[in-house]
Coordinates of C-alpha atoms in Angstrom, one line a residue:
X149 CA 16.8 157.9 -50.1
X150 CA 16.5 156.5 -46.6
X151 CA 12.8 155.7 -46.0
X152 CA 12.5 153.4 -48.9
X153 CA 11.2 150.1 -48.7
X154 CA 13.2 146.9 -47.9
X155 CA 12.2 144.0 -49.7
X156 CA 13.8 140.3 -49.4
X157 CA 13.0 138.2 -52.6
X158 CA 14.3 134.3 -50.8
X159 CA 13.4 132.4 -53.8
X160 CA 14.2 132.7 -57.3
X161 CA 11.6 134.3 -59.6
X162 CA 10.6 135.6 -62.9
X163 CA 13.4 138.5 -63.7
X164 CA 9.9 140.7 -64.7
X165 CA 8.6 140.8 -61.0
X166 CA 12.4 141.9 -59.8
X167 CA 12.2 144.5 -62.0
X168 CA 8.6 146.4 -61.5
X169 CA 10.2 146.6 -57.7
X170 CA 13.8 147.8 -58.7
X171 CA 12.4 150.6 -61.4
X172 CA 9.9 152.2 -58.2
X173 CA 12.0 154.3 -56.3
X174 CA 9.9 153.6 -53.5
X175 CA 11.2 150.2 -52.8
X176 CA 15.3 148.7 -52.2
X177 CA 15.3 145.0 -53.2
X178 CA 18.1 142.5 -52.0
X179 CA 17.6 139.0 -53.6
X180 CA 19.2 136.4 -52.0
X181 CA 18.2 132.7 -52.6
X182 CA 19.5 129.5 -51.1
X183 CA 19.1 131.4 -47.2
X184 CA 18.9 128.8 -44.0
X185 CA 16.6 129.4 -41.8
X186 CA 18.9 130.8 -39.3
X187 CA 20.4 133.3 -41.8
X188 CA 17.0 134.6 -42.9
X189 CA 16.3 135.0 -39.6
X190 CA 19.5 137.2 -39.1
X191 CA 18.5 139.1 -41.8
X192 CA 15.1 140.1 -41.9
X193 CA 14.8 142.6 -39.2
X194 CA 15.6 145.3 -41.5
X195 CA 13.1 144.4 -44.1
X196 CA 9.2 145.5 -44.7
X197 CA 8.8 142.7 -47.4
X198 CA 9.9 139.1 -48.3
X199 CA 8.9 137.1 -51.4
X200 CA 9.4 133.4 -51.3
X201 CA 7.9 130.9 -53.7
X202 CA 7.3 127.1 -52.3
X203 CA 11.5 126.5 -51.3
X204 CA 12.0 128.7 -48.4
X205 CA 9.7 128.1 -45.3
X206 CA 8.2 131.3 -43.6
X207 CA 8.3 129.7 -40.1
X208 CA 7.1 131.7 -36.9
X209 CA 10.6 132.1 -35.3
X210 CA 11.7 133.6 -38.8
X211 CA 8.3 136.1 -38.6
X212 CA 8.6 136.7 -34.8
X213 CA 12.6 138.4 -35.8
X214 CA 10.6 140.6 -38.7
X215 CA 10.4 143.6 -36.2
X216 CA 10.1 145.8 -39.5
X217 CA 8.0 143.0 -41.6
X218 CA 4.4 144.4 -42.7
X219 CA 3.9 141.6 -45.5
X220 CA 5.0 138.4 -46.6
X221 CA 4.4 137.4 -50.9
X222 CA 3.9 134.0 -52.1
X223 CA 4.5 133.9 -56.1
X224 CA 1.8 131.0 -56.5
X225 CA -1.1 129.4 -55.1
X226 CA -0.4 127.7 -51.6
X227 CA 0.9 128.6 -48.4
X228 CA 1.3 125.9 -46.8
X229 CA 5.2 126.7 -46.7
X230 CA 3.7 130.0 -44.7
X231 CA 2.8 130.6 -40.8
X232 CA -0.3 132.1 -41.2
X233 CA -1.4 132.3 -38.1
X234 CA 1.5 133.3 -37.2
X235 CA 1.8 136.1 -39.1
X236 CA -2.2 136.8 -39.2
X237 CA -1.2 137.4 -35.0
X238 CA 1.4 140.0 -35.7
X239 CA -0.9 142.4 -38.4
X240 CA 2.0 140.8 -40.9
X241 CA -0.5 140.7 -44.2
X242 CA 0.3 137.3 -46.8
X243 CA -0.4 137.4 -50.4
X244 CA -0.3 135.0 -53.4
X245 CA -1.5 134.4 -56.7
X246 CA -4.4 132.1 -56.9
X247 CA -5.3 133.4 -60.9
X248 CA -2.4 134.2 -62.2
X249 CA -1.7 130.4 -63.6
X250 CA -5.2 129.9 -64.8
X251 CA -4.7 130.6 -68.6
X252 CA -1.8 127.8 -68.5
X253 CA -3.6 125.7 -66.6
X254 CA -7.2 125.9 -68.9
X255 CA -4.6 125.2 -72.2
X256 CA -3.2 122.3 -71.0
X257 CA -6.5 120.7 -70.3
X258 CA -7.6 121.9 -74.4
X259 CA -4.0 120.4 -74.9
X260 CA -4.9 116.9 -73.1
X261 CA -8.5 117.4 -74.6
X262 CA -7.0 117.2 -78.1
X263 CA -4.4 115.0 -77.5
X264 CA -7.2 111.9 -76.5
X265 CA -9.1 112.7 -79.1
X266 CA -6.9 112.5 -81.9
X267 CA -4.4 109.9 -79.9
X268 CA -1.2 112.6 -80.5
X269 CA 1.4 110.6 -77.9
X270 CA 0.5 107.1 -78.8
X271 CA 0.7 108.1 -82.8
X272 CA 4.2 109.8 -81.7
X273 CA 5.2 107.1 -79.9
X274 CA 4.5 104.7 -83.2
X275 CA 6.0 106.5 -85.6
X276 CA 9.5 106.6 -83.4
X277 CA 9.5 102.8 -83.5
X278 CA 9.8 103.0 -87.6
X279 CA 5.7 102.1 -88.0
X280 CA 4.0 104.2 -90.3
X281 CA 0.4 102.7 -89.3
X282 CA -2.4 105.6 -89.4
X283 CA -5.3 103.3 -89.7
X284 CA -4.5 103.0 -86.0
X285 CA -4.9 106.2 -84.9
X286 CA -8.2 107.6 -86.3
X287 CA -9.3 110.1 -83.9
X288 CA -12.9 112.0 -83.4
X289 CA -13.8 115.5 -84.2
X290 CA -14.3 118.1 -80.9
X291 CA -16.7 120.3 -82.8
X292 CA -19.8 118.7 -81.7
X293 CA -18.8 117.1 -79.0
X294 CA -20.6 117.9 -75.4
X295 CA -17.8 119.0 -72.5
X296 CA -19.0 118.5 -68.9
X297 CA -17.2 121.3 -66.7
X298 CA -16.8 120.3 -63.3
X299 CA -16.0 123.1 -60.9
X300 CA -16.2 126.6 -62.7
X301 CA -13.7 128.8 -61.0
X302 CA -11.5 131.0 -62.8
X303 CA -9.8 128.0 -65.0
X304 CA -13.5 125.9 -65.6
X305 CA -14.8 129.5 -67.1
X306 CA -11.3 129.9 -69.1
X307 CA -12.0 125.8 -70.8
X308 CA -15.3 126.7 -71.5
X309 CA -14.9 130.1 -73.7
X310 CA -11.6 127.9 -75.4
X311 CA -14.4 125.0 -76.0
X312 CA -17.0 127.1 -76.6
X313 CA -14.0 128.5 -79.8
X314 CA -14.1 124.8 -80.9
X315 CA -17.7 124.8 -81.2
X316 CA -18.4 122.0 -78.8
X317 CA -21.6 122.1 -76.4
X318 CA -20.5 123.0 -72.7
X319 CA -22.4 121.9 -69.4
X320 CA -21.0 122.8 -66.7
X321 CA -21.9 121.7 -62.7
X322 CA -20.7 123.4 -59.8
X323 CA -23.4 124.1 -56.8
X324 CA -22.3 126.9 -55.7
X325 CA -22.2 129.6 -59.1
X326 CA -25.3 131.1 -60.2
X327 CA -26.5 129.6 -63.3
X328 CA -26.0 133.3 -64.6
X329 CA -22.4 133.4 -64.2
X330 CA -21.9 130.4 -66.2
X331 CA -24.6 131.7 -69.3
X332 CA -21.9 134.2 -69.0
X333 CA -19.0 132.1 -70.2
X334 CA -21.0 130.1 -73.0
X335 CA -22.2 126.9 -70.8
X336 CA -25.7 125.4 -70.0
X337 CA -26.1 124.9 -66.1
X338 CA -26.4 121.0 -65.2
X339 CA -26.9 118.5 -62.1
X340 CA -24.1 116.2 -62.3
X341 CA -25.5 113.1 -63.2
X342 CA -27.1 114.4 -66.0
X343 CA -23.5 116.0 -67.2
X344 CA -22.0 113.0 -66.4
X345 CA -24.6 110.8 -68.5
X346 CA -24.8 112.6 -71.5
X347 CA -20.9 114.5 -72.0
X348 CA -18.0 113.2 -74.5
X349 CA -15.5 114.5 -72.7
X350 CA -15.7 115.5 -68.6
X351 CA -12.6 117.9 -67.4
X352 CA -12.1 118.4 -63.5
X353 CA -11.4 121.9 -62.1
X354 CA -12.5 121.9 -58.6
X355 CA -10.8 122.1 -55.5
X356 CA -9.6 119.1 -53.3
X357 CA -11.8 119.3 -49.9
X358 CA -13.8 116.7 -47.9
X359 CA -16.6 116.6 -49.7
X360 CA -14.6 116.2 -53.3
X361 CA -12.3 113.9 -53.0
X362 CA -12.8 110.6 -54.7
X363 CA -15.8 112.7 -56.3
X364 CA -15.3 110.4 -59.6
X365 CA -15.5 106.9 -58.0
X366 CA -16.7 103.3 -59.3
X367 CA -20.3 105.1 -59.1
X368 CA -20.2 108.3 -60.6
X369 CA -17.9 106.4 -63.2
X370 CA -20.9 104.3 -64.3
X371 CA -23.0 107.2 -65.1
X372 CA -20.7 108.6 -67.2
X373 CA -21.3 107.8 -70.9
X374 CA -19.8 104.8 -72.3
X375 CA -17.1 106.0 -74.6
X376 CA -16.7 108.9 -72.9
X377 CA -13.0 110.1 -72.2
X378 CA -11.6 112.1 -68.6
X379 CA -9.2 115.0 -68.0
X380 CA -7.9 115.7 -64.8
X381 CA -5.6 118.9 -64.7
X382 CA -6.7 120.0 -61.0
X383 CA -6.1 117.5 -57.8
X384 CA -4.9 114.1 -58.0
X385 CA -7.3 112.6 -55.3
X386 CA -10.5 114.3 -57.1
X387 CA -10.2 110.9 -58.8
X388 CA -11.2 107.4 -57.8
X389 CA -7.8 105.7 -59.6
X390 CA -8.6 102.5 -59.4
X391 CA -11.5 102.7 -60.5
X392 CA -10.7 104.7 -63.6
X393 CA -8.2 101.9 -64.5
X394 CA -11.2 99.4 -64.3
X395 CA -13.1 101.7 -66.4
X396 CA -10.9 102.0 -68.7
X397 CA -9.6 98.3 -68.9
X398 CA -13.5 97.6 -69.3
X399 CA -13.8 99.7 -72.5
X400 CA -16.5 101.9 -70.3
X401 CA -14.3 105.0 -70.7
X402 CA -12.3 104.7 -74.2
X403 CA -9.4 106.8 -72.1
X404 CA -7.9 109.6 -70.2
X405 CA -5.6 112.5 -69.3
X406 CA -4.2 113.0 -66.1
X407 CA -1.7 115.9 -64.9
X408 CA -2.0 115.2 -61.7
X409 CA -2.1 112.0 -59.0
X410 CA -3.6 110.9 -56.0
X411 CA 0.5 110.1 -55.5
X412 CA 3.6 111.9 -57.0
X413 CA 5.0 110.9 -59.4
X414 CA 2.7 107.7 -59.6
X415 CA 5.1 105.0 -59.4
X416 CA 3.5 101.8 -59.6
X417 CA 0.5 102.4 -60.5
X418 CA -1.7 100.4 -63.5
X419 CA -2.5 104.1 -65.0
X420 CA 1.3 103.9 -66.7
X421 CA 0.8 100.2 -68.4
X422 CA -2.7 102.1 -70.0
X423 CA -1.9 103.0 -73.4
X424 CA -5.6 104.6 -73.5
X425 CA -4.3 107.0 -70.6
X426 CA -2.4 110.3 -71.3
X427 CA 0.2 111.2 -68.5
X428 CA 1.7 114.4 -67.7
X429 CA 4.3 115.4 -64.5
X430 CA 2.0 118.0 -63.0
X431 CA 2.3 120.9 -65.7
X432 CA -0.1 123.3 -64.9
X433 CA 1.9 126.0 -64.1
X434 CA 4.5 125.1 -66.3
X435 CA 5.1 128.1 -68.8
X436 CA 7.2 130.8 -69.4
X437 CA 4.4 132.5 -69.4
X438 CA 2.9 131.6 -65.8
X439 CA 6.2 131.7 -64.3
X440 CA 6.4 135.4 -65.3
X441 CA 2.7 135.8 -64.4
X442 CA 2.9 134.6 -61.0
X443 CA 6.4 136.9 -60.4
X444 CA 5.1 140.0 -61.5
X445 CA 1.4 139.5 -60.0
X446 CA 2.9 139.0 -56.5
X447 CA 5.6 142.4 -57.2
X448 CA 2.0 144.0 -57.7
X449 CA 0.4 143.3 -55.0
X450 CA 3.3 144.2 -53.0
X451 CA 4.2 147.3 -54.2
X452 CA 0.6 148.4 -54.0
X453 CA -0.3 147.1 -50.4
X454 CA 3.1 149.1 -49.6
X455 CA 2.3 152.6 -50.8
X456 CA -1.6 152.5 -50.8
X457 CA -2.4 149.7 -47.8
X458 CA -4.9 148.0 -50.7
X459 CA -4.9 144.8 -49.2
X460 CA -8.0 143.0 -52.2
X461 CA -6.0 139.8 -52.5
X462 CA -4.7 139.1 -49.1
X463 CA -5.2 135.4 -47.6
X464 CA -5.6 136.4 -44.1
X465 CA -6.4 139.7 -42.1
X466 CA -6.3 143.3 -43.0
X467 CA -4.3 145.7 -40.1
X468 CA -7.4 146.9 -37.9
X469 CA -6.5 148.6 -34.8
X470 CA -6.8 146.3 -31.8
X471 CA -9.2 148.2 -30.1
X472 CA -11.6 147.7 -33.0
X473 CA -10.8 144.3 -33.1
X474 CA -11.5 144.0 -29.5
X475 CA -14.9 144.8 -30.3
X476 CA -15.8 143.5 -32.9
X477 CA -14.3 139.9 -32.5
X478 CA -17.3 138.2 -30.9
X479 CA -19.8 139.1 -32.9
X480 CA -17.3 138.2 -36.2
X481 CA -17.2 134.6 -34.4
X482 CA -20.6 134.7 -34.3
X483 CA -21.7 135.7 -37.9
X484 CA -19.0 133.3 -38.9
X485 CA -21.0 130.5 -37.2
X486 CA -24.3 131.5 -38.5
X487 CA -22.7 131.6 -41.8
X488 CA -21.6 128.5 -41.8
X489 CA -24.6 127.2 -41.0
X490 CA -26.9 129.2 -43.3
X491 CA -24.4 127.7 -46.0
X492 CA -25.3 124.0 -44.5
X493 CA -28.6 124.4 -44.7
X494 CA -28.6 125.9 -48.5
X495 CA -27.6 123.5 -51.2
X496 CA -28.5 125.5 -54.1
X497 CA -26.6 128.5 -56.0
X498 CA -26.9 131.5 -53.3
X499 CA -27.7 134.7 -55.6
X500 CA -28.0 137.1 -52.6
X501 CA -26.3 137.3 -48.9
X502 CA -28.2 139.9 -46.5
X503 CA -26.6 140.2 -42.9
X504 CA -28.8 142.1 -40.6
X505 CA -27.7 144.1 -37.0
X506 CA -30.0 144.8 -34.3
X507 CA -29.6 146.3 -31.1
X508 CA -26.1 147.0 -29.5
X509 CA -24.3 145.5 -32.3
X510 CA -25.7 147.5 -35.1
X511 CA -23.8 150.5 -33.1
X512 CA -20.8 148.7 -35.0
X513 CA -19.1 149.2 -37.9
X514 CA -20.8 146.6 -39.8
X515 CA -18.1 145.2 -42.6
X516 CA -15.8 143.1 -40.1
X517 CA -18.9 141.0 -39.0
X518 CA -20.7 141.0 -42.6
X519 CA -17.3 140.0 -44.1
X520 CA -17.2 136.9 -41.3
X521 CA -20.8 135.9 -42.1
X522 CA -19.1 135.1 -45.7
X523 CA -16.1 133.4 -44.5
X524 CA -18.6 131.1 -42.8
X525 CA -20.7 130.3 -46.0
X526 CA -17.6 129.9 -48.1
X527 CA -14.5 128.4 -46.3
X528 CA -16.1 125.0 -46.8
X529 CA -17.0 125.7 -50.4
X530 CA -13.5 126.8 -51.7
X531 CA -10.1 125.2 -51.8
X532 CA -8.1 128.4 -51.0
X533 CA -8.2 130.6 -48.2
X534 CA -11.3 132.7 -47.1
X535 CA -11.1 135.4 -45.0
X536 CA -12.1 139.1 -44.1
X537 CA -10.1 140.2 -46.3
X538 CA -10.9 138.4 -49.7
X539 CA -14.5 137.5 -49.1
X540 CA -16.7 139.7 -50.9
X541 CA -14.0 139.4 -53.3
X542 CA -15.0 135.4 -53.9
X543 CA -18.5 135.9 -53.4
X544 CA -18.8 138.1 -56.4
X545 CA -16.5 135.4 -58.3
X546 CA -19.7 132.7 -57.1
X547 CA -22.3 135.4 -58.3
X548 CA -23.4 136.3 -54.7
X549 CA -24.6 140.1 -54.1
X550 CA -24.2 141.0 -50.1
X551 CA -26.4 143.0 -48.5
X552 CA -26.1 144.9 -45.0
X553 CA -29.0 146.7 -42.9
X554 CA -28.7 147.9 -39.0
X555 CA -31.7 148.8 -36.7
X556 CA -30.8 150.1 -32.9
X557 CA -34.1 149.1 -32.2
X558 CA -33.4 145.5 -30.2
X559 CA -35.3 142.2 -31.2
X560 CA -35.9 140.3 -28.3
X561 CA -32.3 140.4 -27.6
X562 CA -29.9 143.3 -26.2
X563 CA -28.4 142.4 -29.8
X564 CA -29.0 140.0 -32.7
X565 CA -27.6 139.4 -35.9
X566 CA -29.5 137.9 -38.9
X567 CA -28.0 136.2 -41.6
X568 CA -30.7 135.3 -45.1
X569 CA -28.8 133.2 -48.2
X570 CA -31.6 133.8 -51.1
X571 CA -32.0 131.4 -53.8
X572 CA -34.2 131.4 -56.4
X573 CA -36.5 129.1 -54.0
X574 CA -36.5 131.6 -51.3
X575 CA -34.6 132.9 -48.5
X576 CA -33.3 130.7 -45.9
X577 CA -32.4 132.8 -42.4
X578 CA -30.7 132.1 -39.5
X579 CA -30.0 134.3 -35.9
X580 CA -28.0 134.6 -33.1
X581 CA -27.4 136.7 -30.2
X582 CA -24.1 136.7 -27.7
X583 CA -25.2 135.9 -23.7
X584 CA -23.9 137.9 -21.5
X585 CA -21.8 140.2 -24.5
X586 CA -19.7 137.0 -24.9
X587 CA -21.3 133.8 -25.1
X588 CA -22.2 132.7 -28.6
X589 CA -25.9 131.2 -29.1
X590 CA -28.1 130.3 -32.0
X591 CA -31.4 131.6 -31.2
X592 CA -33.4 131.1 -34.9
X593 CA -33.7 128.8 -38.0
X594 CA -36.4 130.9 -40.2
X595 CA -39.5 130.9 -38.3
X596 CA -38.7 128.0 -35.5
X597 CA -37.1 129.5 -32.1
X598 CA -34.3 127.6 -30.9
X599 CA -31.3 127.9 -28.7
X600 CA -27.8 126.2 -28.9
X601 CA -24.2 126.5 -28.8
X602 CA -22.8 126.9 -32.4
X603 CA -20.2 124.4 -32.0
X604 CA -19.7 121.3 -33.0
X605 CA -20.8 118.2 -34.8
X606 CA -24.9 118.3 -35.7
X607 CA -27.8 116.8 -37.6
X608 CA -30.6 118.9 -38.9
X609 CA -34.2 117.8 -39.7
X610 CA -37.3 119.5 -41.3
X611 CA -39.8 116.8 -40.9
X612 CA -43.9 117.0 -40.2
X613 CA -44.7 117.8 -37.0
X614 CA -46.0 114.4 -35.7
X615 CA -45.4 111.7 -33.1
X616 CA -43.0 109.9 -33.1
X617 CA -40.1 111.4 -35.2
X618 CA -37.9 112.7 -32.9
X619 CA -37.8 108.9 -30.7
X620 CA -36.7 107.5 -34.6
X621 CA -34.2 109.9 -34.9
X622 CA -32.6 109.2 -31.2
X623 CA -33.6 105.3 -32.2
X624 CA -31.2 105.3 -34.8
X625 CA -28.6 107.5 -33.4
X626 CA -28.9 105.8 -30.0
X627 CA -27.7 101.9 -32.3
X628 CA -25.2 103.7 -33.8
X629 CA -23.4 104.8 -30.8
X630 CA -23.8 108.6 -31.1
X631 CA -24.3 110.9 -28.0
X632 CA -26.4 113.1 -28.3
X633 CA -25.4 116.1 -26.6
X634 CA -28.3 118.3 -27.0
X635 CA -31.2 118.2 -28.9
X636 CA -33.8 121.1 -29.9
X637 CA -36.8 121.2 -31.4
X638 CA -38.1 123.8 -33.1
X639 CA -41.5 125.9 -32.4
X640 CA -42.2 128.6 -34.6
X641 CA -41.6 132.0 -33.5
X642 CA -45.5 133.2 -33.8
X643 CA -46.1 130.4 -31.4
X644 CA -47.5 127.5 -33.2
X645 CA -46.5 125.0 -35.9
X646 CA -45.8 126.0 -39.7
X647 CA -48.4 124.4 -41.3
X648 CA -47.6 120.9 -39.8
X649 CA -43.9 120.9 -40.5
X650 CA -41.4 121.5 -37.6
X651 CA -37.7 121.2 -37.1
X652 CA -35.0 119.0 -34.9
X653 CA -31.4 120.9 -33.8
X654 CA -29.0 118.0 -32.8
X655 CA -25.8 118.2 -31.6
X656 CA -23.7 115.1 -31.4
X657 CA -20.5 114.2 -29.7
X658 CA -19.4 112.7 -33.3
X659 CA -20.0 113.1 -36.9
X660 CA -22.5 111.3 -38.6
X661 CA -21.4 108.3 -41.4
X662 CA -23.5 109.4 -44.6
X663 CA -24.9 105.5 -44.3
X664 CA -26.6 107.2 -41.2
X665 CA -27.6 110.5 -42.7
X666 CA -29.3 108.2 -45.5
X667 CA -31.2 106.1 -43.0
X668 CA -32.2 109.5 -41.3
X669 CA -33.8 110.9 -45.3
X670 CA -35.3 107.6 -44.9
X671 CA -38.1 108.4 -42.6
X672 CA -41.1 108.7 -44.4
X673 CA -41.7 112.0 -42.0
X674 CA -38.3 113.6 -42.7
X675 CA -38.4 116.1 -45.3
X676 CA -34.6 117.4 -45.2
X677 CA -31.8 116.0 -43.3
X678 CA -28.2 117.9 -42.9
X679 CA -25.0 117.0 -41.4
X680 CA -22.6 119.9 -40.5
X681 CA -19.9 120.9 -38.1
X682 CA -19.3 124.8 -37.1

């Protein structure tokens, strides 16, 4: 059989995934581990596939010599050991397996949950030595017990239905799933500081981005309930460690589990003299089980892509003819902008995503550009990839229903797209138009007209429409050092204020320090201040 397909598997995994490829007649695998660079290179003309797990490193010379290559498999979560862009450029598609680890991972956090409460290790530990002292271990029941959830992703919604089992109260936070979603897997909605203030236990499963890391420091630490006891089986740098030590040296926190560091392995550090800490060597993926998971999940994906073209769980681009792409591509950077900044503007769960075309654009097939609107809103929101291709597919994991409408009938503009996040407070829209077919421009923040280039560093006000706001607002920019490069404010679209309350647009030639944005909330006349960057 001559027209099969070729795959490379570079890296060793589970036998299960080798096999679901061998047994399809459709596909001729070769696996060869322990390949150089150069040889792979050699080598992979000939294939249409290559599977690698973290070892081998997927560089753009070794993509660039794939003349026959139509899709690259990580078994796991990152690809950082992958060219992306590189292979997003050549219509090379790149899979991996973001859920398949996610049971593992959610029962070794019930394992570390169970193992603080009923001190398993340190008893272990005694008992070795010859002492036979069980006075010193008495434990606490879980049944009970409240469990904060922080983050509630596929592994925060897996810990919750296991605690849920063990008939402890759940509360889980995470600002960006609908409070229905999480009724859904047995927990009651929360703020964090009340989850923080009133939980037994608090368990960490959200991604590591800017706005996350250190998200447990000295302060957050203080509002958590005294006695209360932390698990950490997501990101190492989620987690203030120093000042969890002084926590727990305190007595504040009566202890913790930790599968993961802000540095690996954690040599040095005070958390290994704590005999109130529990410490694993990053397990989370550690099973038979997972191993197998992530193998046969990514032999899947593969074989499916292969013989069908289903591309659901892709990290970057789907194959789209060029000339489509040609088309298409400025509006998709501009509904990329506008959903980034709809997303910046709305801090609350988004239950509904509406993307409206108008005028030339709406002659367009409308998916490319609706699909960039949501890589917008959620690339800052979510630790893994967000793209065109698995979008909707992680807005219906956050509980967000997208909507699409065209008109050919023009809005002011030759064409203009509209993007709306709904909350249960209301709908928040935002518009923009290209200049000239080309040049991007933000045109519309719900009823205020405005126009600027969505690039950038900016601040955002709603304040009262009075004198003098905008002068405090360049005041304190102005001692900080801050350019402004430009500044617009907003008039409603009907022509006149909005009941006394207007809006400022500024973009700056740096980001603002949050002591800044807090002296901006300040003003008595500010009613919402935002920081972003698009």
């Amino acid at each position: 059989m001559t027209d099969r397909f070729h795959v490379l598997i570079a890296d060793p995994i589970h036998e299960d995934g080798r096999k679901l490829l061998e047994a399809d007649g459709a596909f001729a695998v070769d696996t060869d581990t322990g390949l150089d660079a150069a040889e792979i290179v050699a080598r992979i003309p000939r294939y249409d596939a290559l599977i690698v797990r973290s070892k081998t490193r997927v560089t753009a010379p070794i993509i660039a010599a794939g003349s026959a290559l139509k899709v690259i498999g990580r078994a796991g979560i990152g690809v950082d050991n992958i060219d992306v862009p590189a292979a997003t450029e050549r219509g090379i598609v790149v899979f991996n397996t973001p859920d398949a680890n996610a049971t593992t991972t959610a029962e070794l956090t019930i394992a570390h949950l169970l193992s603080l409460s009923r001190h398993l290790p340190q008893a272990d530990r005694s008992v070795r030595s010859g002492a036979w002292t069980p006075t010193r271990f008495v434990g606490a029941e879980l049944a009970g017990k409240t469990i904060g959830i922080i983050g509630f992703g596929t592994i925060g919604r897996l810990v919750s239905a296991r605690c849920a089992g063990l008939k402890m109260h759940v509360l889980a936070y995470d600002p960006f799933v609908a409070p229905e979603i999480m009724a859904e897997s047995a927990a009651e909605p929360a703020d964090l500081d009340h989850l923080l203030a009133v939980a037994d236990y608090v368990t960490l499963h959200c991604p590591l981005i800017d706005k996350t890391r250190n998200l447990i420091d000295a302060v957050r630490i203080a509002r958590m309930k005294r006695g209360a006891r932390l698990i950490n089986c997501a990101r190492g740098g989620l987690v203030d460690e120093a000042a969890l030590v002084a926590a727990l040296e305190s007595g504040h926190l009566a202890g913790a589990a930790l599968d993961v560091f802000a540095t690996e392995p954690p040599k040095g550090s005070p958390l290994l003299g704590l005999d109130s800490v529990v410490l694993t060597p990053h397990l989370g993926a550690s099973t038979e089980e997972a191993q197998q998971a992530v193998s046969v999940r990514i032999a899947e994906d593969i074989a499916r892509f292969l013989t069908t073209g289903a591309a659901e769980a892709a990290v970057n681009l789907p194959r789209i003819s060029s000339e489509q792409l040609g088309r298409t591509r400025p509006y998709q950077e501009l509904a990329s902008a506008l959903g980034g900044l709809v997303g910046a503007l709305v801090d609350a769960p988004i239950s509904e995503l509406v993307v409206r075309l108008f005028g030339a654009v709406a002659e367009l097939d409308p998916r490319p550009i609706t699909a960039e609107a949501l890589v917008g809103l959620l690339s800052k929101r979510m630790a893994g990839p967000v793209n065109r291709v698995n979008a909707a597919h992680h807005a219906r994991g956050q509980g967000i229903e997208v909507r699409e409408s065209r008109s050919e009938h023009a809005r002011d503009y030759v064409s203009l797209i509209e993007v709306s996040a709904v909350t249960k407070a209301g709908a928040t829209t935002v518009a923009g138009t290209l200049l000239g077919g080309r040049l991007p421009r933000l045109v519309r923040i719900d009823a205020y007209d405005v126009e600027a280039v969505p690039k950038g560093h900016f601040l955002f006000t709603r304040h009262s429409d009075q004198p003098g706001v905008v002068g405090a607002l360049g005041g304190i920019l102005a001692r900080e050092r801050i350019n402004i490069s430009r500044m617009h404010v907003g008039m409603d679209a009907n022509g006149g204020g909005n009941g006394g309350e207007a809006i400022a647009l500024i973009s700056t030639s740096s980001p603002l320090p949050e002591a800044v944005l807090a002296e901006v909330e300040a003003l008595p006349a500010v009613k919402q201040a935002v920081i972003f960057e698009l």
